[in-house]
PDB file of C-alpha atoms in Angstrom:
ATOM      1  CA  MET D  51     -14.132 -89.826  54.373  1.00  0.00           C
ATOM      2  CA  CYS D  52     -15.619 -89.503  57.515  1.00  0.00           C
ATOM      3  CA  ALA D  53     -17.881 -86.945  59.158  1.00  0.00           C
ATOM      4  CA  ALA D  54     -15.336 -85.092  60.836  1.00  0.00           C
ATOM      5  CA  GLY D  55     -12.327 -85.054  57.972  1.00  0.00           C
ATOM      6  CA  ALA D  56     -15.255 -83.778  56.133  1.00  0.00           C
ATOM      7  CA  ILE D  57     -16.455 -80.928  58.216  1.00  0.00           C
ATOM      8  CA  ALA D  58     -12.331 -80.244  59.173  1.00  0.00           C
ATOM      9  CA  ALA D  59     -11.590 -79.991  55.002  1.00  0.00           C
ATOM     10  CA  ILE D  60     -14.069 -77.688  54.769  1.00  0.00           C
ATOM     11  CA  ALA D  61     -14.289 -75.505  58.279  1.00  0.00           C
ATOM     12  CA  PRO D  62     -11.908 -72.197  57.161  1.00  0.00           C
ATOM     13  CA  ARG D  63      -8.848 -71.836  58.913  1.00  0.00           C
ATOM     14  CA  VAL D  64      -8.027 -69.264  60.827  1.00  0.00           C
ATOM     15  CA  SER D  65      -4.863 -67.571  61.374  1.00  0.00           C
ATOM     16  CA  THR D  66      -2.355 -66.803  64.414  1.00  0.00           C
ATOM     17  CA  THR D  67      -2.605 -63.875  63.694  1.00  0.00           C
ATOM     18  CA  GLU D  68      -5.786 -63.044  62.606  1.00  0.00           C
ATOM     19  CA  ILE D  69      -6.711 -64.617  66.537  1.00  0.00           C
ATOM     20  CA  THR D  70      -4.051 -62.121  67.740  1.00  0.00           C
ATOM     21  CA  ALA D  71      -6.531 -59.077  66.197  1.00  0.00           C
ATOM     22  CA  ALA D  72      -9.165 -60.094  67.020  1.00  0.00           C
ATOM     23  CA  TRP D  73      -8.871 -60.066  70.967  1.00  0.00           C
ATOM     24  CA  SER D  74      -6.601 -57.161  70.658  1.00  0.00           C
ATOM     25  CA  MET D  75     -10.024 -55.353  69.435  1.00  0.00           C
ATOM     26  CA  ARG D  76     -12.342 -56.928  71.298  1.00  0.00           C
ATOM     27  CA  THR D  77      -9.387 -55.650  75.274  1.00  0.00           C
ATOM     28  CA  THR D  78      -9.832 -52.260  72.507  1.00  0.00           C
ATOM     29  CA  LEU D  79     -13.574 -52.316  73.227  1.00  0.00           C
ATOM     30  CA  ALA D  80     -13.224 -53.454  76.608  1.00  0.00           C
ATOM     31  CA  LEU D  81     -11.270 -50.769  77.506  1.00  0.00           C
ATOM     32  CA  ILE D  82     -12.470 -48.426  75.824  1.00  0.00           C
ATOM     33  CA  GLY D  83     -16.513 -49.359  77.092  1.00  0.00           C
ATOM     34  CA  LEU D  84     -14.232 -49.145  80.289  1.00  0.00           C
ATOM     35  CA  GLY D  85     -14.112 -45.261  80.175  1.00  0.00           C
ATOM     36  CA  PHE D  86     -10.512 -45.812  78.891  1.00  0.00           C
ATOM     37  CA  GLY D  87     -10.823 -44.354  75.406  1.00  0.00           C
ATOM     38  CA  ILE D  88      -9.454 -41.780  74.109  1.00  0.00           C
ATOM     39  CA  ASP D  89     -12.416 -39.166  72.863  1.00  0.00           C
ATOM     40  CA  GLN D  90     -11.507 -35.824  72.906  1.00  0.00           C
ATOM     41  CA  VAL D  91      -7.946 -33.191  71.915  1.00  0.00           C
ATOM     42  CA  SER D  92      -7.451 -30.841  73.086  1.00  0.00           C
ATOM     43  CA  VAL D  93      -3.786 -28.259  72.051  1.00  0.00           C
ATOM     44  CA  SER D  94      -3.173 -25.056  73.091  1.00  0.00           C
ATOM     45  CA  GLY D  95       0.140 -22.676  72.648  1.00  0.00           C
ATOM     46  CA  HIS D  96       0.648 -22.733  69.314  1.00  0.00           C
ATOM     47  CA  ARG D  97       0.208 -20.611  66.318  1.00  0.00           C
ATOM     48  CA  TYR D  98       2.659 -22.072  63.752  1.00  0.00           C
ATOM     49  CA  THR D  99       2.604 -25.686  63.938  1.00  0.00           C
ATOM     50  CA  ALA D 100       0.048 -27.336  62.356  1.00  0.00           C
ATOM     51  CA  ASP D 101      -3.326 -29.603  63.460  1.00  0.00           C
ATOM     52  CA  THR D 102      -2.438 -31.933  61.890  1.00  0.00           C
ATOM     53  CA  ASP D 103       1.315 -32.189  62.484  1.00  0.00           C
ATOM     54  CA  VAL D 104       0.337 -32.807  66.090  1.00  0.00           C
ATOM     55  CA  PHE D 105      -2.038 -36.058  65.256  1.00  0.00           C
ATOM     56  CA  ASP D 106       0.724 -37.465  63.416  1.00  0.00           C
ATOM     57  CA  ALA D 107       2.933 -37.380  65.833  1.00  0.00           C
ATOM     58  CA  LEU D 108      -0.047 -38.537  68.285  1.00  0.00           C
ATOM     59  CA  ASP D 109      -0.903 -41.622  66.296  1.00  0.00           C
ATOM     60  CA  LEU D 110      -4.204 -41.803  67.783  1.00  0.00           C
ATOM     61  CA  PRO D 111      -4.861 -44.374  65.306  1.00  0.00           C
ATOM     62  CA  ASN D 112      -2.872 -46.895  66.286  1.00  0.00           C
ATOM     63  CA  VAL D 113      -3.713 -46.383  70.128  1.00  0.00           C
ATOM     64  CA  PRO D 114      -6.977 -45.440  70.261  1.00  0.00           C
ATOM     65  CA  THR D 115      -7.008 -45.909  74.287  1.00  0.00           C
ATOM     66  CA  PHE D 116      -4.418 -44.571  76.928  1.00  0.00           C
ATOM     67  CA  ALA D 117      -3.771 -48.489  78.333  1.00  0.00           C
ATOM     68  CA  ALA D 118      -2.259 -48.859  74.653  1.00  0.00           C
ATOM     69  CA  PHE D 119      -0.569 -44.756  74.364  1.00  0.00           C
ATOM     70  CA  ASP D 120       3.751 -43.956  75.446  1.00  0.00           C
ATOM     71  CA  ALA D 121       3.529 -40.222  76.441  1.00  0.00           C
ATOM     72  CA  GLY D 122       7.117 -40.298  76.503  1.00  0.00           C
ATOM     73  CA  ALA D 123       7.472 -41.326  72.683  1.00  0.00           C
ATOM     74  CA  ALA D 124       4.770 -39.292  71.545  1.00  0.00           C
ATOM     75  CA  LEU D 125       6.321 -36.315  73.283  1.00  0.00           C
ATOM     76  CA  LYS D 126       9.304 -36.808  71.192  1.00  0.00           C
ATOM     77  CA  ARG D 127       7.735 -36.766  68.319  1.00  0.00           C
ATOM     78  CA  ILE D 128       5.732 -33.925  68.392  1.00  0.00           C
ATOM     79  CA  GLN D 129       9.230 -31.928  70.181  1.00  0.00           C
ATOM     80  CA  ARG D 130      10.438 -33.204  66.404  1.00  0.00           C
ATOM     81  CA  ILE D 131       8.042 -30.909  64.972  1.00  0.00           C
ATOM     82  CA  SER D 132      10.036 -27.689  63.619  1.00  0.00           C
ATOM     83  CA  TRP D 133       8.090 -25.038  65.420  1.00  0.00           C
ATOM     84  CA  VAL D 134       8.280 -26.955  68.185  1.00  0.00           C
ATOM     85  CA  ASP D 135      10.132 -25.383  71.491  1.00  0.00           C
ATOM     86  CA  THR D 136       8.657 -27.434  74.277  1.00  0.00           C
ATOM     87  CA  ALA D 137       5.518 -29.497  75.235  1.00  0.00           C
ATOM     88  CA  GLN D 138       3.357 -31.381  77.598  1.00  0.00           C
ATOM     89  CA  ILE D 139       0.717 -34.099  77.681  1.00  0.00           C
ATOM     90  CA  MET D 140      -1.735 -34.335  80.118  1.00  0.00           C
ATOM     91  CA  ARG D 141      -4.879 -36.531  80.770  1.00  0.00           C
ATOM     92  CA  VAL D 142      -8.048 -34.758  81.737  1.00  0.00           C
ATOM     93  CA  PHE D 143     -10.491 -37.220  82.973  1.00  0.00           C
ATOM     94  CA  PRO D 144     -12.671 -39.261  82.225  1.00  0.00           C
ATOM     95  CA  GLY D 145     -11.085 -39.318  78.144  1.00  0.00           C
ATOM     96  CA  THR D 146      -9.224 -36.054  76.829  1.00  0.00           C
ATOM     97  CA  LEU D 147      -5.600 -35.477  76.188  1.00  0.00           C
ATOM     98  CA  ARG D 148      -4.762 -31.951  76.774  1.00  0.00           C
ATOM     99  CA  ILE D 149      -1.412 -30.738  74.297  1.00  0.00           C
ATOM    100  CA  GLU D 150       0.920 -27.828  75.705  1.00  0.00           C
ATOM    101  CA  ILE D 151       2.579 -26.588  72.935  1.00  0.00           C
ATOM    102  CA  ARG D 152       5.627 -23.598  73.378  1.00  0.00           C
ATOM    103  CA  GLU D 153       7.177 -22.572  70.514  1.00  0.00           C
ATOM    104  CA  ARG D 154      10.116 -21.326  68.643  1.00  0.00           C
ATOM    105  CA  PRO D 155       9.711 -17.678  68.102  1.00  0.00           C
ATOM    106  CA  PRO D 156      11.802 -17.248  64.966  1.00  0.00           C
ATOM    107  CA  VAL D 157      15.110 -14.483  65.129  1.00  0.00           C
ATOM    108  CA  ALA D 158      16.497 -13.689  61.545  1.00  0.00           C
ATOM    109  CA  ILE D 159      15.502 -14.881  57.897  1.00  0.00           C
ATOM    110  CA  TRP D 160      17.712 -16.962  56.500  1.00  0.00           C
ATOM    111  CA  SER D 161      17.993 -16.874  52.318  1.00  0.00           C
ATOM    112  CA  ARG D 162      20.292 -20.180  51.413  1.00  0.00           C
ATOM    113  CA  GLY D 163      19.882 -20.253  47.012  1.00  0.00           C
ATOM    114  CA  ASP D 164      16.398 -19.158  46.170  1.00  0.00           C
ATOM    115  CA  LYS D 165      15.153 -20.214  49.184  1.00  0.00           C
ATOM    116  CA  THR D 166      14.500 -18.527  51.788  1.00  0.00           C
ATOM    117  CA  TYR D 167      13.566 -19.466  55.779  1.00  0.00           C
ATOM    118  CA  LEU D 168      12.477 -18.152  59.658  1.00  0.00           C
ATOM    119  CA  ILE D 169      15.422 -20.047  61.965  1.00  0.00           C
ATOM    120  CA  ASP D 170      14.977 -19.760  65.661  1.00  0.00           C
ATOM    121  CA  ALA D 171      18.782 -18.436  67.841  1.00  0.00           C
ATOM    122  CA  THR D 172      19.864 -21.457  66.898  1.00  0.00           C
ATOM    123  CA  GLY D 173      19.577 -21.820  63.548  1.00  0.00           C
ATOM    124  CA  ARG D 174      17.355 -24.487  63.997  1.00  0.00           C
ATOM    125  CA  ILE D 175      14.673 -24.176  60.049  1.00  0.00           C
ATOM    126  CA  LEU D 176      11.657 -23.542  61.730  1.00  0.00           C
ATOM    127  CA  GLY D 177       9.801 -23.450  57.741  1.00  0.00           C
ATOM    128  CA  PRO D 178       9.562 -21.096  54.683  1.00  0.00           C
ATOM    129  CA  VAL D 179       8.728 -17.327  54.369  1.00  0.00           C
ATOM    130  CA  PRO D 180       5.126 -17.215  53.467  1.00  0.00           C
ATOM    131  CA  GLU D 181       4.778 -14.646  50.305  1.00  0.00           C
ATOM    132  CA  THR D 182       2.202 -12.607  52.234  1.00  0.00           C
ATOM    133  CA  SER D 183       4.395 -11.799  55.345  1.00  0.00           C
ATOM    134  CA  GLY D 184       4.574  -9.521  57.948  1.00  0.00           C
ATOM    135  CA  TRP D 185       7.550 -10.513  59.661  1.00  0.00           C
ATOM    136  CA  VAL D 186       9.828  -7.765  59.881  1.00  0.00           C
ATOM    137  CA  LEU D 187      13.860  -9.496  60.882  1.00  0.00           C
ATOM    138  CA  PRO D 188      17.248  -9.443  60.599  1.00  0.00           C
ATOM    139  CA  ARG D 189      18.374 -11.093  56.641  1.00  0.00           C
ATOM    140  CA  VAL D 190      21.105 -13.322  56.478  1.00  0.00           C
ATOM    141  CA  ALA D 191      22.387 -15.232  53.931  1.00  0.00           C
ATOM    142  CA  GLY D 192      25.315 -17.794  52.889  1.00  0.00           C
ATOM    143  CA  GLU D 193      26.077 -20.887  53.852  1.00  0.00           C
ATOM    144  CA  GLY D 194      26.154 -21.735  57.208  1.00  0.00           C
ATOM    145  CA  ALA D 195      25.028 -18.035  57.639  1.00  0.00           C
ATOM    146  CA  ASN D 196      22.596 -19.968  59.781  1.00  0.00           C
ATOM    147  CA  THR D 197      23.996 -21.937  62.299  1.00  0.00           C
ATOM    148  CA  GLU D 198      26.295 -18.505  63.237  1.00  0.00           C
ATOM    149  CA  LEU D 199      24.017 -15.329  63.124  1.00  0.00           C
ATOM    150  CA  MET D 200      24.229 -14.631  66.553  1.00  0.00           C
ATOM    151  CA  ALA D 201      27.498 -13.770  67.055  1.00  0.00           C
ATOM    152  CA  VAL D 202      27.196 -10.999  64.117  1.00  0.00           C
ATOM    153  CA  LEU D 203      23.694 -10.063  65.541  1.00  0.00           C
ATOM    154  CA  ILE D 204      25.040  -9.686  69.031  1.00  0.00           C
ATOM    155  CA  ALA D 205      27.643  -7.105  67.218  1.00  0.00           C
ATOM    156  CA  LEU D 206      25.641  -5.161  65.746  1.00  0.00           C
ATOM    157  CA  GLY D 207      23.111  -5.048  68.426  1.00  0.00           C
ATOM    158  CA  ARG D 208      25.608  -3.056  70.404  1.00  0.00           C
ATOM    159  CA  HIS D 209      25.247  -0.128  67.404  1.00  0.00           C
ATOM    160  CA  LYS D 210      21.717   0.723  67.256  1.00  0.00           C
ATOM    161  CA  ASP D 211      22.985   3.591  64.579  1.00  0.00           C
ATOM    162  CA  LEU D 212      24.868   1.269  62.599  1.00  0.00           C
ATOM    163  CA  GLU D 213      22.106  -0.994  62.989  1.00  0.00           C
ATOM    164  CA  ALA D 214      19.405   0.427  61.596  1.00  0.00           C
ATOM    165  CA  GLN D 215      21.687   1.111  57.861  1.00  0.00           C
ATOM    166  CA  VAL D 216      22.026  -2.652  57.132  1.00  0.00           C
ATOM    167  CA  ASP D 217      20.465  -4.182  54.374  1.00  0.00           C
ATOM    168  CA  HIS D 218      21.910  -8.333  55.922  1.00  0.00           C
ATOM    169  CA  ALA D 219      24.550 -10.140  56.457  1.00  0.00           C
ATOM    170  CA  GLU D 220      26.575 -13.159  53.980  1.00  0.00           C
ATOM    171  CA  ARG D 221      28.615 -15.326  55.414  1.00  0.00           C
ATOM    172  CA  VAL D 222      31.482 -15.691  52.995  1.00  0.00           C
ATOM    173  CA  ALA D 223      33.422 -19.270  52.548  1.00  0.00           C
ATOM    174  CA  GLU D 224      31.592 -20.227  55.809  1.00  0.00           C
ATOM    175  CA  ARG D 225      34.079 -17.829  57.931  1.00  0.00           C
ATOM    176  CA  ARG D 226      33.666 -14.807  58.151  1.00  0.00           C
ATOM    177  CA  TRP D 227      31.321 -12.550  57.697  1.00  0.00           C
ATOM    178  CA  THR D 228      30.542  -9.280  55.223  1.00  0.00           C
ATOM    179  CA  ILE D 229      27.870  -6.932  56.244  1.00  0.00           C
ATOM    180  CA  VAL D 230      25.990  -5.424  53.866  1.00  0.00           C
ATOM    181  CA  LEU D 231      24.894  -1.546  54.339  1.00  0.00           C
ATOM    182  CA  LYS D 232      21.264  -0.378  52.622  1.00  0.00           C
ATOM    183  CA  ASN D 233      23.327   2.514  50.441  1.00  0.00           C
ATOM    184  CA  GLY D 234      25.604  -0.979  49.549  1.00  0.00           C
ATOM    185  CA  SER D 235      28.748  -0.110  51.367  1.00  0.00           C
ATOM    186  CA  ARG D 236      30.546  -3.242  52.772  1.00  0.00           C
ATOM    187  CA  ILE D 237      32.136  -3.882  55.847  1.00  0.00           C
ATOM    188  CA  GLU D 238      34.223  -7.029  55.545  1.00  0.00           C
ATOM    189  CA  LEU D 239      34.943  -8.685  59.216  1.00  0.00           C
ATOM    190  CA  SER D 240      37.267 -11.050  60.022  1.00  0.00           C
ATOM    191  CA  PRO D 241      36.358 -14.373  61.922  1.00  0.00           C
ATOM    192  CA  ASP D 242      35.464 -14.515  65.542  1.00  0.00           C
ATOM    193  CA  ARG D 243      36.245 -10.628  65.591  1.00  0.00           C
ATOM    194  CA  GLU D 244      32.928  -9.408  64.530  1.00  0.00           C
ATOM    195  CA  VAL D 245      32.413  -7.053  67.987  1.00  0.00           C
ATOM    196  CA  GLU D 246      36.062  -6.071  67.575  1.00  0.00           C
ATOM    197  CA  GLY D 247      35.694  -4.851  64.378  1.00  0.00           C
ATOM    198  CA  LEU D 248      32.353  -3.075  64.497  1.00  0.00           C
ATOM    199  CA  ASP D 249      33.940  -1.018  67.848  1.00  0.00           C
ATOM    200  CA  GLN D 250      36.631  -0.188  65.762  1.00  0.00           C
ATOM    201  CA  ILE D 251      33.871   1.545  62.963  1.00  0.00           C
ATOM    202  CA  ALA D 252      31.213   2.549  65.315  1.00  0.00           C
ATOM    203  CA  ALA D 253      34.263   4.695  67.431  1.00  0.00           C
ATOM    204  CA  ASN D 254      34.981   6.760  63.909  1.00  0.00           C
ATOM    205  CA  SER D 255      33.420   9.595  63.150  1.00  0.00           C
ATOM    206  CA  ASP D 256      34.462  10.335  60.088  1.00  0.00           C
ATOM    207  CA  LEU D 257      33.968   6.670  58.923  1.00  0.00           C
ATOM    208  CA  ARG D 258      29.996   6.963  59.479  1.00  0.00           C
ATOM    209  CA  ARG D 259      29.939   9.735  57.883  1.00  0.00           C
ATOM    210  CA  ALA D 260      31.794   8.299  55.077  1.00  0.00           C
ATOM    211  CA  TYR D 261      29.872   5.331  54.863  1.00  0.00           C
ATOM    212  CA  ALA D 262      26.875   7.063  55.396  1.00  0.00           C
ATOM    213  CA  ALA D 263      27.295   9.305  51.758  1.00  0.00           C
ATOM    214  CA  ARG D 264      28.584   6.465  49.449  1.00  0.00           C
ATOM    215  CA  PRO D 265      28.982   2.702  49.487  1.00  0.00           C
ATOM    216  CA  ILE D 266      32.678   2.550  50.076  1.00  0.00           C
ATOM    217  CA  VAL D 267      34.030  -0.536  51.470  1.00  0.00           C
ATOM    218  CA  ILE D 268      35.166  -1.150  54.920  1.00  0.00           C
ATOM    219  CA  ASP D 269      37.628  -3.518  55.515  1.00  0.00           C
ATOM    220  CA  VAL D 270      38.504  -4.522  59.422  1.00  0.00           C
ATOM    221  CA  ARG D 271      40.097  -8.386  58.965  1.00  0.00           C
ATOM    222  CA  THR D 272      43.410  -6.283  60.317  1.00  0.00           C
ATOM    223  CA  PRO D 273      43.472  -6.322  64.254  1.00  0.00           C
ATOM    224  CA  GLY D 274      44.261  -2.481  64.813  1.00  0.00           C
ATOM    225  CA  ARG D 275      43.389  -1.320  61.061  1.00  0.00           C
ATOM    226  CA  ILE D 276      41.259  -0.002  58.885  1.00  0.00           C
ATOM    227  CA  ALA D 277      41.108  -0.047  55.067  1.00  0.00           C
ATOM    228  CA  VAL D 278      38.265   1.355  52.983  1.00  0.00           C
ATOM    229  CA  ARG D 279      38.344   1.522  49.365  1.00  0.00           C
ATOM    230  CA  PRO D 280      35.631   2.585  46.573  1.00  0.00           C
ATOM    231  CA  LEU D 281      32.851   0.109  45.764  1.00  0.00           C
ATOM    232  CA  ASP D 282      33.695  -1.068  42.312  1.00  0.00           C
ATOM    233  CA  THR D 283      31.268  -1.176  40.143  1.00  0.00           C
ATOM    234  CA  GLN D 284      30.994  -4.842  39.409  1.00  0.00           C
ATOM    235  CA  THR D 285      30.117  -5.324  42.842  1.00  0.00           C
ATOM    236  CA  ALA D 286      27.906  -2.562  43.291  1.00  0.00           C
ATOM    237  CA  ALA D 287      25.939  -4.668  40.454  1.00  0.00           C
ATOM    238  CA  ARG D 288      25.834  -8.212  41.634  1.00  0.00           C
ATOM    239  CA  GLN D 289      24.628  -6.261  44.957  1.00  0.00           C
ATOM    240  CA  ALA D 290      22.495  -4.452  43.684  1.00  0.00           C
ATOM    241  CA  LYS D 291      21.099  -7.810  42.265  1.00  0.00           C
ATOM    242  CA  ALA D 292      21.245  -9.511  44.843  1.00  0.00           C
ATOM    243  CA  SER D 293      18.890  -6.661  47.363  1.00  0.00           C
ATOM    244  CA  VAL D 294      16.159  -7.340  44.420  1.00  0.00           C
ATOM    245  CA  GLY D 295      15.962 -10.497  45.301  1.00  0.00           C
ATOM    246  CA  LEU D 296      15.836 -10.507  48.972  1.00  0.00           C
ATOM    247  CA  ALA D 297      13.432  -7.977  49.096  1.00  0.00           C
ATOM    248  CA  GLN D 298      11.220  -9.364  46.548  1.00  0.00           C
ATOM    249  CA  ARG D 299      11.373 -12.047  49.392  1.00  0.00           C
ATOM    250  CA  PRO D 300       8.540 -11.679  51.956  1.00  0.00           C
TER     251      PRO D 300
END
């Protein structure tokens, strides 16, 4: 074997991938040396969004320089974080990345099965309700309650006296609402007629006194007609159990 062949036989083989990686590293180091490196990240405007979620969305370990950083893609990832409504990404020379966040306000607490979530006006789940929480928000329950809650909240908001007596609103069969009052009374509403139904009840002073005095069922599902009946004991028992469960959740 000739000397050249012997040298070739013992020399380590360097793959194309390794050469590319080495060249990329040299380029990155050169860009950092020229002042294109991302040295610091500042996040502001957030209270409930975790810093770690924002940093994960930025993916800085894989894009340590401004030349490699795709602000548009990073912005989309940040806006997928549950609490984030809008965000801005700005470069502050020489090496700081500033993130400004506006969060989504929660408007209700949604009970689904044995779990409770904070939700915004669109029904987006912002996160679980903490065990120790000071949130004082309307409560809704049932499948589909999160995406349809604004209709019932707006209808109740027209009648503050009635709204103050509400314990929670239940979505029934993903079609209509039942309003459960703090004393156990139930108001049965028809689909897409929340405003009309509650207006009927609010306009009737005798009816208002009746549901405040004892637990009853008020059914306004038929247009122009109000049906009143006593609350049966089985419904009352189930309702009391459900209310205790809701009360124990923050």
